[in-house]
mmCIF file of C-alpha atoms in Angstrom:
data_model
loop_
_atom_site.group_PDB
_atom_site.id
_atom_site.type_symbol
_atom_site.label_atom_id
_atom_site.label_comp_id
_atom_site.label_asym_id
_atom_site.label_seq_id
_atom_site.Cartn_x
_atom_site.Cartn_y
_atom_site.Cartn_z
ATOM 1 C CA MET A 945 3.988 -67.432 112.960
ATOM 2 C CA ALA A 946 6.527 -67.566 115.763
ATOM 3 C CA ALA A 947 7.061 -63.853 116.021
ATOM 4 C CA GLN A 948 3.418 -62.882 116.186
ATOM 5 C CA ASN A 949 1.838 -61.367 119.278
ATOM 6 C CA THR A 950 5.082 -60.745 121.069
ATOM 7 C CA ASN A 951 4.581 -56.998 121.464
ATOM 8 C CA LEU A 952 5.280 -55.991 125.022
ATOM 9 C CA VAL A 953 2.563 -53.968 126.697
ATOM 10 C CA LEU A 954 3.020 -52.735 130.255
ATOM 11 C CA TYR A 955 0.368 -50.989 132.302
ATOM 12 C CA GLU A 956 0.865 -48.669 135.244
ATOM 13 C CA GLU A 957 0.408 -51.413 137.839
ATOM 14 C CA ASP A 958 2.933 -53.681 136.118
ATOM 15 C CA VAL A 959 5.534 -50.931 135.991
ATOM 16 C CA VAL A 960 4.987 -50.104 139.685
ATOM 17 C CA ARG A 961 5.565 -53.729 140.705
ATOM 18 C CA ILE A 962 8.653 -54.014 138.518
ATOM 19 C CA GLU A 963 10.107 -50.773 139.833
ATOM 20 C CA GLU A 964 9.445 -51.792 143.441
ATOM 21 C CA GLU A 965 11.259 -55.063 142.914
ATOM 22 C CA ILE A 966 14.326 -53.548 141.294
ATOM 23 C CA ALA A 967 14.436 -50.822 143.952
ATOM 24 C CA ARG A 968 14.466 -53.568 146.587
ATOM 25 C CA LEU A 969 17.193 -55.405 144.711
ATOM 26 C CA ARG A 970 19.233 -52.254 144.451
ATOM 27 C CA GLN A 971 19.047 -51.730 148.170
ATOM 28 C CA GLN A 972 19.900 -55.356 148.943
ATOM 29 C CA THR A 973 22.908 -55.368 146.645
ATOM 30 C CA ASN A 974 24.013 -51.831 147.453
ATOM 31 C CA SER A 975 24.465 -51.263 143.734
ATOM 32 C CA ASN A 976 24.553 -48.007 141.775
ATOM 33 C CA LEU A 977 22.108 -48.692 138.992
ATOM 34 C CA ILE A 978 19.772 -51.451 137.985
ATOM 35 C CA PHE A 979 17.825 -51.623 134.788
ATOM 36 C CA LEU A 980 15.640 -54.034 132.881
ATOM 37 C CA VAL A 981 15.797 -54.313 129.129
ATOM 38 C CA ASP A 982 13.716 -56.245 126.694
ATOM 39 C CA ARG A 983 15.771 -58.651 124.564
ATOM 40 C CA ASP A 984 15.128 -56.387 121.611
ATOM 41 C CA GLY A 985 16.852 -53.471 123.299
ATOM 42 C CA GLN A 986 13.937 -51.491 124.727
ATOM 43 C CA LEU A 987 14.501 -50.099 128.208
ATOM 44 C CA ILE A 988 11.695 -51.293 130.468
ATOM 45 C CA ALA A 989 12.575 -49.824 133.851
ATOM 46 C CA SER A 990 15.540 -48.479 135.770
ATOM 47 C CA CYS A 991 16.460 -47.511 139.296
ATOM 48 C CA GLY A 992 19.491 -45.705 140.666
ATOM 49 C CA ASP A 993 22.063 -43.048 139.817
ATOM 50 C CA LYS A 994 21.566 -42.548 136.127
ATOM 51 C CA GLU A 995 22.028 -38.849 135.727
ATOM 52 C CA ASP A 996 25.237 -39.099 133.743
ATOM 53 C CA LEU A 997 24.365 -42.327 132.037
ATOM 54 C CA ASP A 998 22.770 -42.808 128.669
ATOM 55 C CA THR A 999 20.410 -45.608 129.658
ATOM 56 C CA THR A 1000 18.838 -45.851 126.191
ATOM 57 C CA SER A 1001 22.209 -46.623 124.633
ATOM 58 C CA LEU A 1002 23.116 -48.944 127.488
ATOM 59 C CA ALA A 1003 19.868 -50.831 126.907
ATOM 60 C CA SER A 1004 20.495 -51.241 123.204
ATOM 61 C CA LEU A 1005 24.091 -52.363 123.696
ATOM 62 C CA THR A 1006 23.089 -54.772 126.453
ATOM 63 C CA ALA A 1007 20.604 -56.449 124.140
ATOM 64 C CA GLY A 1008 23.256 -56.584 121.417
ATOM 65 C CA ASN A 1009 25.671 -58.083 123.913
ATOM 66 C CA ILE A 1010 23.202 -60.766 124.985
ATOM 67 C CA ALA A 1011 22.328 -61.503 121.365
ATOM 68 C CA ALA A 1012 25.988 -61.831 120.410
ATOM 69 C CA THR A 1013 26.880 -64.107 123.314
ATOM 70 C CA GLY A 1014 23.711 -66.102 122.563
ATOM 71 C CA GLY A 1015 25.070 -66.592 119.053
ATOM 72 C CA MET A 1016 28.406 -67.718 120.497
ATOM 73 C CA ALA A 1017 26.611 -70.133 122.835
ATOM 74 C CA LYS A 1018 24.813 -71.789 119.948
ATOM 75 C CA LEU A 1019 28.069 -72.222 118.042
ATOM 76 C CA ILE A 1020 29.533 -74.264 120.882
ATOM 77 C CA GLY A 1021 26.333 -76.202 121.473
ATOM 78 C CA GLU A 1022 24.986 -74.291 124.496
ATOM 79 C CA LYS A 1023 21.437 -72.983 124.638
ATOM 80 C CA GLU A 1024 22.528 -69.606 125.980
ATOM 81 C CA PHE A 1025 24.778 -68.002 128.552
ATOM 82 C CA SER A 1026 22.310 -66.848 131.140
ATOM 83 C CA ILE A 1027 24.766 -64.723 133.134
ATOM 84 C CA LEU A 1028 27.418 -62.314 131.879
ATOM 85 C CA PHE A 1029 29.839 -60.400 134.059
ATOM 86 C CA HIS A 1030 32.029 -57.484 133.022
ATOM 87 C CA GLU A 1031 34.710 -56.409 135.464
ATOM 88 C CA GLY A 1032 36.066 -52.890 135.273
ATOM 89 C CA GLU A 1033 38.583 -50.893 137.288
ATOM 90 C CA ARG A 1034 35.865 -49.067 139.182
ATOM 91 C CA ASP A 1035 32.487 -50.357 138.073
ATOM 92 C CA ASN A 1036 31.295 -53.816 137.209
ATOM 93 C CA ILE A 1037 28.290 -54.970 135.248
ATOM 94 C CA HIS A 1038 26.308 -58.100 136.019
ATOM 95 C CA ILE A 1039 23.856 -59.156 133.313
ATOM 96 C CA SER A 1040 21.351 -61.979 133.581
ATOM 97 C CA ILE A 1041 18.407 -63.222 131.567
ATOM 98 C CA ILE A 1042 15.037 -63.497 133.261
ATOM 99 C CA ALA A 1043 12.256 -65.735 131.995
ATOM 100 C CA LYS A 1044 14.086 -66.027 128.666
ATOM 101 C CA ARG A 1045 12.819 -62.636 127.622
ATOM 102 C CA VAL A 1046 13.994 -59.831 129.853
ATOM 103 C CA ILE A 1047 17.538 -58.795 130.708
ATOM 104 C CA LEU A 1048 18.453 -57.612 134.206
ATOM 105 C CA VAL A 1049 21.504 -55.360 134.409
ATOM 106 C CA ILE A 1050 23.226 -54.335 137.640
ATOM 107 C CA ILE A 1051 26.044 -51.820 137.772
ATOM 108 C CA PHE A 1052 27.984 -51.904 141.024
ATOM 109 C CA ASP A 1053 31.337 -50.899 142.509
ATOM 110 C CA GLN A 1054 33.465 -51.901 145.508
ATOM 111 C CA ARG A 1055 30.656 -51.046 147.921
ATOM 112 C CA SER A 1056 29.063 -54.306 146.804
ATOM 113 C CA SER A 1057 30.473 -57.646 145.664
ATOM 114 C CA LEU A 1058 29.894 -60.176 142.937
ATOM 115 C CA GLY A 1059 28.848 -62.775 145.497
ATOM 116 C CA ILE A 1060 26.096 -60.678 147.017
ATOM 117 C CA VAL A 1061 24.881 -59.567 143.594
ATOM 118 C CA ARG A 1062 24.640 -63.146 142.343
ATOM 119 C CA LEU A 1063 22.838 -64.264 145.464
ATOM 120 C CA ARG A 1064 20.266 -61.492 145.461
ATOM 121 C CA VAL A 1065 19.745 -61.625 141.715
ATOM 122 C CA LYS A 1066 18.762 -65.251 141.955
ATOM 123 C CA LYS A 1067 15.982 -64.506 144.382
ATOM 124 C CA SER A 1068 14.795 -61.380 142.629
ATOM 125 C CA SER A 1069 14.770 -63.121 139.257
ATOM 126 C CA GLU A 1070 12.041 -65.434 140.458
ATOM 127 C CA THR A 1071 9.870 -62.515 141.519
ATOM 128 C CA LEU A 1072 10.455 -60.632 138.280
ATOM 129 C CA ALA A 1073 9.838 -63.755 136.216
ATOM 130 C CA ARG A 1074 6.472 -64.124 137.942
ATOM 131 C CA ILE A 1075 5.548 -60.532 137.160
ATOM 132 C CA PHE A 1076 6.426 -60.927 133.480
ATOM 133 C CA GLU A 1077 4.584 -64.207 133.343
ATOM 134 C CA GLU A 1078 1.476 -62.408 134.586
ATOM 135 C CA VAL A 1079 2.001 -59.600 132.072
ATOM 136 C CA GLN A 1080 2.117 -62.187 129.318
ATOM 137 C CA GLN A 1081 -0.980 -63.961 130.584
ATOM 138 C CA LYS A 1082 -2.844 -60.703 130.765
ATOM 139 C CA LYS A 1083 -1.879 -59.955 127.187
ATOM 140 C CA GLU A 1084 -2.989 -63.364 125.969
ATOM 141 C CA LYS A 1085 -6.287 -63.038 127.765
ATOM 142 C CA GLU A 1086 -6.767 -59.613 126.257
ATOM 143 C CA GLY A 1087 -6.077 -61.066 122.820
ATOM 144 C CA GLN A 1088 -8.892 -63.523 123.354
ATOM 145 C CA ASP A 1089 -11.365 -60.855 124.362
ATOM 146 C CA ALA A 1090 -13.082 -59.274 121.431
ATOM 147 C CA ASP A 1091 -11.463 -55.877 121.662
ATOM 148 C CA GLY A 1092 -9.288 -56.053 124.749
ATOM 149 C CA LEU A 1093 -8.106 -52.699 125.961
ATOM 150 C CA GLY A 1094 -7.219 -51.761 122.431
ATOM 151 C CA SER A 1095 -4.186 -50.006 121.100
ATOM 152 C CA PRO A 1096 -3.547 -46.383 122.056
ATOM 153 C CA LEU A 1097 -3.126 -45.825 118.347
ATOM 154 C CA GLU A 1098 -6.535 -47.148 117.447
ATOM 155 C CA GLU A 1099 -7.824 -43.779 116.395
ATOM 156 C CA ILE A 1100 -4.783 -42.151 114.836
ATOM 157 C CA THR A 1101 -5.119 -40.628 111.432
ATOM 158 C CA ASP A 1102 -2.752 -39.914 108.551
ATOM 159 C CA GLU A 1103 -2.683 -36.291 109.713
ATOM 160 C CA ASP A 1104 -1.472 -37.306 113.190
ATOM 161 C CA ILE A 1105 1.440 -39.124 111.617
ATOM 162 C CA ASP A 1106 2.216 -36.305 109.188
ATOM 163 C CA ARG A 1107 2.347 -33.905 112.138
ATOM 164 C CA LEU A 1108 5.091 -36.008 113.754
ATOM 165 C CA PHE A 1109 7.364 -35.090 110.900
ATOM 166 C CA GLY A 1110 6.293 -31.465 110.995
ATOM 167 C CA MET B 12 8.535 -55.753 118.383
ATOM 168 C CA SER B 13 7.031 -52.601 119.707
ATOM 169 C CA PHE B 14 6.896 -51.796 123.380
ATOM 170 C CA ILE B 15 3.940 -49.841 124.706
ATOM 171 C CA ASN B 16 4.378 -48.450 128.186
ATOM 172 C CA TYR B 17 1.132 -47.080 129.633
ATOM 173 C CA SER B 18 2.919 -45.884 132.747
ATOM 174 C CA SER B 19 5.286 -43.486 130.991
ATOM 175 C CA ARG B 20 2.896 -43.195 128.031
ATOM 176 C CA GLU B 21 5.455 -44.210 125.469
ATOM 177 C CA ILE B 22 5.446 -46.233 122.305
ATOM 178 C CA ASN B 23 8.794 -47.653 121.215
ATOM 179 C CA CYS B 24 9.395 -49.168 117.794
ATOM 180 C CA LYS B 25 12.407 -50.662 116.058
ATOM 181 C CA ILE B 26 13.335 -49.916 112.463
ATOM 182 C CA VAL B 27 16.214 -51.670 110.721
ATOM 183 C CA TYR B 28 18.099 -50.318 107.704
ATOM 184 C CA TYR B 29 19.206 -53.265 105.593
ATOM 185 C CA GLY B 30 21.183 -53.510 102.353
ATOM 186 C CA PRO B 31 24.513 -54.353 100.743
ATOM 187 C CA GLY B 32 27.853 -53.135 102.112
ATOM 188 C CA LEU B 33 28.766 -49.502 101.422
ATOM 189 C CA GLY B 34 25.229 -48.774 100.204
ATOM 190 C CA GLY B 35 24.648 -45.828 102.540
ATOM 191 C CA LYS B 36 22.739 -47.253 105.509
ATOM 192 C CA THR B 37 24.958 -45.562 108.075
ATOM 193 C CA THR B 38 24.912 -42.359 106.011
ATOM 194 C CA ASN B 39 21.093 -42.329 106.201
ATOM 195 C CA ILE B 40 21.168 -42.587 109.975
ATOM 196 C CA GLN B 41 24.009 -40.081 110.254
ATOM 197 C CA TYR B 42 22.030 -37.550 108.220
ATOM 198 C CA ILE B 43 18.939 -38.056 110.377
ATOM 199 C CA TYR B 44 21.114 -37.596 113.458
ATOM 200 C CA ASP B 45 22.702 -34.411 112.096
ATOM 201 C CA LYS B 46 19.379 -32.847 111.165
ATOM 202 C CA THR B 47 17.392 -33.718 114.273
ATOM 203 C CA ASN B 48 16.989 -31.326 117.204
ATOM 204 C CA PRO B 49 19.165 -32.287 120.158
ATOM 205 C CA GLU B 50 16.141 -32.783 122.427
ATOM 206 C CA ALA B 51 14.600 -35.279 120.002
ATOM 207 C CA LYS B 52 17.548 -37.581 119.649
ATOM 208 C CA GLY B 53 19.748 -39.712 121.825
ATOM 209 C CA LYS B 54 23.366 -40.532 121.268
ATOM 210 C CA MET B 55 24.234 -42.241 118.004
ATOM 211 C CA ILE B 56 26.223 -45.376 118.549
ATOM 212 C CA SER B 57 28.377 -46.832 115.803
ATOM 213 C CA LEU B 58 30.112 -50.116 116.360
ATOM 214 C CA ALA B 59 32.433 -49.869 113.389
ATOM 215 C CA THR B 60 35.830 -51.130 112.283
ATOM 216 C CA GLU B 61 38.809 -48.800 112.001
ATOM 217 C CA THR B 62 37.926 -48.259 108.359
ATOM 218 C CA GLU B 63 34.447 -47.118 109.399
ATOM 219 C CA ARG B 64 32.628 -50.165 108.085
ATOM 220 C CA THR B 65 29.781 -51.107 110.390
ATOM 221 C CA LEU B 66 30.905 -54.069 112.468
ATOM 222 C CA PHE B 67 27.835 -54.877 114.518
ATOM 223 C CA PHE B 68 25.287 -52.099 114.234
ATOM 224 C CA ASP B 69 24.607 -48.378 114.346
ATOM 225 C CA PHE B 70 21.930 -47.242 116.730
ATOM 226 C CA LEU B 71 20.009 -43.993 116.899
ATOM 227 C CA PRO B 72 17.083 -43.397 119.269
ATOM 228 C CA LEU B 73 14.709 -40.800 117.920
ATOM 229 C CA ALA B 74 11.745 -39.159 119.652
ATOM 230 C CA LEU B 75 9.329 -38.126 116.961
ATOM 231 C CA GLY B 76 6.706 -36.410 119.050
ATOM 232 C CA THR B 77 3.408 -37.206 120.676
ATOM 233 C CA ILE B 78 0.448 -39.028 119.200
ATOM 234 C CA ARG B 79 -2.760 -39.141 121.217
ATOM 235 C CA GLY B 80 -0.812 -38.457 124.401
ATOM 236 C CA PHE B 81 1.800 -41.130 123.761
ATOM 237 C CA LYS B 82 5.437 -40.208 123.168
ATOM 238 C CA THR B 83 6.512 -41.947 120.001
ATOM 239 C CA ARG B 84 10.081 -43.184 119.919
ATOM 240 C CA PHE B 85 11.777 -44.929 117.059
ATOM 241 C CA HIS B 86 14.974 -46.869 117.489
ATOM 242 C CA LEU B 87 16.866 -46.924 114.211
ATOM 243 C CA TYR B 88 19.401 -49.665 113.595
ATOM 244 C CA THR B 89 21.623 -50.486 110.661
ATOM 245 C CA VAL B 90 23.099 -53.886 109.942
ATOM 246 C CA PRO B 91 26.616 -54.536 108.665
ATOM 247 C CA GLY B 92 26.245 -55.026 104.923
ATOM 248 C CA GLN B 93 29.224 -57.223 104.204
ATOM 249 C CA VAL B 94 28.201 -60.749 103.298
ATOM 250 C CA PHE B 95 30.302 -62.395 106.024
ATOM 251 C CA TYR B 96 28.546 -60.573 108.871
ATOM 252 C CA ASP B 97 25.381 -62.596 108.464
ATOM 253 C CA ALA B 98 25.258 -63.760 112.088
ATOM 254 C CA SER B 99 25.186 -60.131 113.266
ATOM 255 C CA ARG B 100 22.467 -59.228 110.776
ATOM 256 C CA LYS B 101 20.217 -61.989 112.086
ATOM 257 C CA LEU B 102 20.603 -60.744 115.652
ATOM 258 C CA ILE B 103 19.749 -57.173 114.770
ATOM 259 C CA LEU B 104 16.576 -58.185 112.946
ATOM 260 C CA LYS B 105 15.169 -59.636 116.176
ATOM 261 C CA GLY B 106 12.046 -57.811 117.184
ATOM 262 C CA VAL B 107 12.034 -55.538 114.154
ATOM 263 C CA ASP B 108 8.888 -53.474 113.485
ATOM 264 C CA GLY B 109 9.814 -52.114 110.068
ATOM 265 C CA VAL B 110 12.566 -52.488 107.469
ATOM 266 C CA VAL B 111 14.167 -50.006 105.082
ATOM 267 C CA PHE B 112 16.134 -51.589 102.262
ATOM 268 C CA VAL B 113 18.882 -49.222 101.105
ATOM 269 C CA ALA B 114 19.897 -50.224 97.583
ATOM 270 C CA ASP B 115 23.053 -49.003 95.863
ATOM 271 C CA SER B 116 21.915 -47.719 92.469
ATOM 272 C CA GLN B 117 25.268 -48.281 90.757
ATOM 273 C CA LEU B 118 25.071 -50.843 87.958
ATOM 274 C CA GLU B 119 27.974 -52.876 89.312
ATOM 275 C CA ARG B 120 26.197 -53.240 92.681
ATOM 276 C CA MET B 121 23.062 -54.791 91.226
ATOM 277 C CA ASP B 122 24.110 -58.347 92.114
ATOM 278 C CA ALA B 123 25.032 -57.264 95.639
ATOM 279 C CA ASN B 124 21.606 -55.620 96.008
ATOM 280 C CA MET B 125 19.779 -58.706 94.863
ATOM 281 C CA GLU B 126 21.817 -60.957 97.108
ATOM 282 C CA SER B 127 21.072 -58.683 100.061
ATOM 283 C CA VAL B 128 17.301 -58.683 99.431
ATOM 284 C CA GLU B 129 17.337 -62.482 99.321
ATOM 285 C CA ASN B 130 19.374 -62.530 102.511
ATOM 286 C CA LEU B 131 16.860 -60.193 104.154
ATOM 287 C CA LYS B 132 13.962 -62.455 103.219
ATOM 288 C CA GLU B 133 15.730 -65.548 104.528
ATOM 289 C CA ASN B 134 16.836 -63.968 107.780
ATOM 290 C CA LEU B 135 13.363 -62.577 108.428
ATOM 291 C CA MET B 136 11.823 -65.933 107.716
ATOM 292 C CA GLU B 137 14.136 -67.548 110.264
ATOM 293 C CA GLN B 138 12.684 -65.202 112.885
ATOM 294 C CA GLY B 139 9.153 -65.986 111.780
ATOM 295 C CA TYR B 140 8.527 -62.808 109.786
ATOM 296 C CA ASP B 141 7.297 -62.506 106.214
ATOM 297 C CA LEU B 142 8.737 -59.585 104.264
ATOM 298 C CA ALA B 143 5.440 -59.291 102.432
ATOM 299 C CA LYS B 144 3.613 -58.629 105.691
ATOM 300 C CA ILE B 145 5.856 -56.330 107.682
ATOM 301 C CA PRO B 146 6.212 -52.559 107.174
ATOM 302 C CA TYR B 147 8.785 -52.261 104.401
ATOM 303 C CA VAL B 148 10.096 -49.531 102.105
ATOM 304 C CA VAL B 149 12.877 -49.451 99.533
ATOM 305 C CA GLN B 150 15.346 -46.654 98.946
ATOM 306 C CA PHE B 151 17.385 -46.361 95.741
ATOM 307 C CA ASN B 152 20.440 -44.519 96.991
ATOM 308 C CA LYS B 153 23.341 -42.805 95.212
ATOM 309 C CA ARG B 154 21.140 -41.393 92.450
ATOM 310 C CA ASP B 155 23.697 -38.629 91.854
ATOM 311 C CA LEU B 156 26.326 -40.984 90.449
ATOM 312 C CA ASP B 157 26.852 -41.489 86.705
ATOM 313 C CA ASN B 158 26.802 -45.242 86.349
ATOM 314 C CA VAL B 159 23.417 -45.937 87.909
ATOM 315 C CA ALA B 160 20.644 -48.292 86.856
ATOM 316 C CA THR B 161 17.315 -46.750 85.890
ATOM 317 C CA VAL B 162 14.538 -46.691 88.446
ATOM 318 C CA GLU B 163 12.590 -49.120 86.241
ATOM 319 C CA GLU B 164 15.454 -51.606 86.319
ATOM 320 C CA LEU B 165 15.855 -51.250 90.077
ATOM 321 C CA GLN B 166 12.139 -51.617 90.652
ATOM 322 C CA LYS B 167 11.975 -54.762 88.561
ATOM 323 C CA ALA B 168 14.977 -56.357 90.241
ATOM 324 C CA LEU B 169 14.511 -55.260 93.836
ATOM 325 C CA ASN B 170 10.925 -54.265 94.426
ATOM 326 C CA PRO B 171 8.604 -56.806 92.812
ATOM 327 C CA MET B 172 6.108 -56.292 95.661
ATOM 328 C CA GLN B 173 5.837 -52.626 94.708
ATOM 329 C CA VAL B 174 6.238 -51.321 98.237
ATOM 330 C CA PRO B 175 6.777 -47.560 98.632
ATOM 331 C CA TRP B 176 10.155 -46.567 97.184
ATOM 332 C CA PHE B 177 12.289 -43.444 97.174
ATOM 333 C CA GLU B 178 15.242 -42.113 95.245
ATOM 334 C CA ALA B 179 17.954 -40.761 97.501
ATOM 335 C CA VAL B 180 21.338 -39.137 97.781
ATOM 336 C CA ALA B 181 21.977 -39.856 101.439
ATOM 337 C CA PRO B 182 25.003 -37.585 102.139
ATOM 338 C CA GLY B 183 22.968 -34.548 101.032
ATOM 339 C CA GLY B 184 19.816 -35.826 102.650
ATOM 340 C CA SER B 185 17.682 -36.095 99.551
ATOM 341 C CA GLY B 186 15.088 -38.812 100.116
ATOM 342 C CA VAL B 187 16.332 -39.654 103.614
ATOM 343 C CA PHE B 188 13.475 -38.278 105.717
ATOM 344 C CA GLU B 189 10.906 -39.269 103.087
ATOM 345 C CA THR B 190 12.071 -42.864 103.472
ATOM 346 C CA LEU B 191 11.979 -42.736 107.269
ATOM 347 C CA LYS B 192 8.562 -41.156 107.281
ATOM 348 C CA ALA B 193 7.143 -43.787 104.953
ATOM 349 C CA VAL B 194 8.328 -46.688 107.072
ATOM 350 C CA ALA B 195 7.334 -44.988 110.341
ATOM 351 C CA LYS B 196 3.870 -44.440 108.950
ATOM 352 C CA GLN B 197 3.494 -48.096 108.054
ATOM 353 C CA VAL B 198 4.713 -49.174 111.503
ATOM 354 C CA LEU B 199 2.228 -46.895 113.271
ATOM 355 C CA MET B 200 -0.590 -47.991 110.989
ATOM 356 C CA GLN B 201 0.192 -51.609 111.751
ATOM 357 C CA LEU B 202 0.072 -50.825 115.474
ATOM 358 C CA LYS B 203 -3.191 -49.001 114.963
ATOM 359 C CA ASN B 204 -4.693 -52.069 113.404
ATOM 360 C CA GLY B 205 -3.703 -54.041 116.462
ATOM 361 C CA GLY B 206 -1.089 -55.935 114.485
ATOM 362 C CA GLY B 207 2.578 -55.666 115.086
ATOM 363 C CA ASN B 208 5.147 -58.317 115.084
#
């Protein structure tokens, strides 16, 4: 089935590499906030000034945005629109798809420019794509091993779940 | 599609409330939002028309607590129920971990319910999911109204697979958390068994 085995699992070392890369990108582009979102709306990592921002909501809406424009692309015979740009009075948002699966979002103002963002994103996308490729490979390899690293939920009980709902 | 982050020790899952227009999907989520402690919930987002019909989706992030050291977060989504918003519904089902079908118990909405269940099956199938295999619960909403079908009739028409079902009156909250708990439990159990979608 097409949708099987697509759960995203990130380990400490993966997250560190991802965060390092987006921190570098943030510095290079002089942007305010960068975050990575899974296409299904889950926030993977973020870097920057996010104190006043609801990054969870931003992540969900970004995924919705990409999904909607993907639907529009199909209607006109395109595979997808891989870059979206929203221009505001003060802040702008640059959105791009990496390795067909992850969405890179950069929020920047007049201290940066669209040109520099596009340029740096291109380079950084390759690095991030490589990291996610390795994450995927690791997951597939794990799937082939008898038990892999296992799910953190392997030993949960009905009582554990009941407790969640207090 | 769940997302397990070992670095921040978080498990994220996506639950979609599906069903015919004006059946009470948004009301379910709104009630959960209203009754949840501020520290356990994020902002509720409603992309709705001026007449408060859901246009794209409602979204509510919910932190349920910790299981075995992992923070468990559920992202609740609703779809727009109106028939002509099918493209949006398909998009929202992407990466779903569990589905709640909110049925409108009123007799005159029976056809709309059945059409929506069929639509759910088809849209899931397009994404490579089988409704019979994913975490799934059914809620018979609006039980307080006069002109409602019996539970037996609803079961026969809408729940042939006999998945867990609940009677509800969403504005007052009756059945709302029971429904959420049942689907959350199935999602976590599926993750436990190393499954997932």
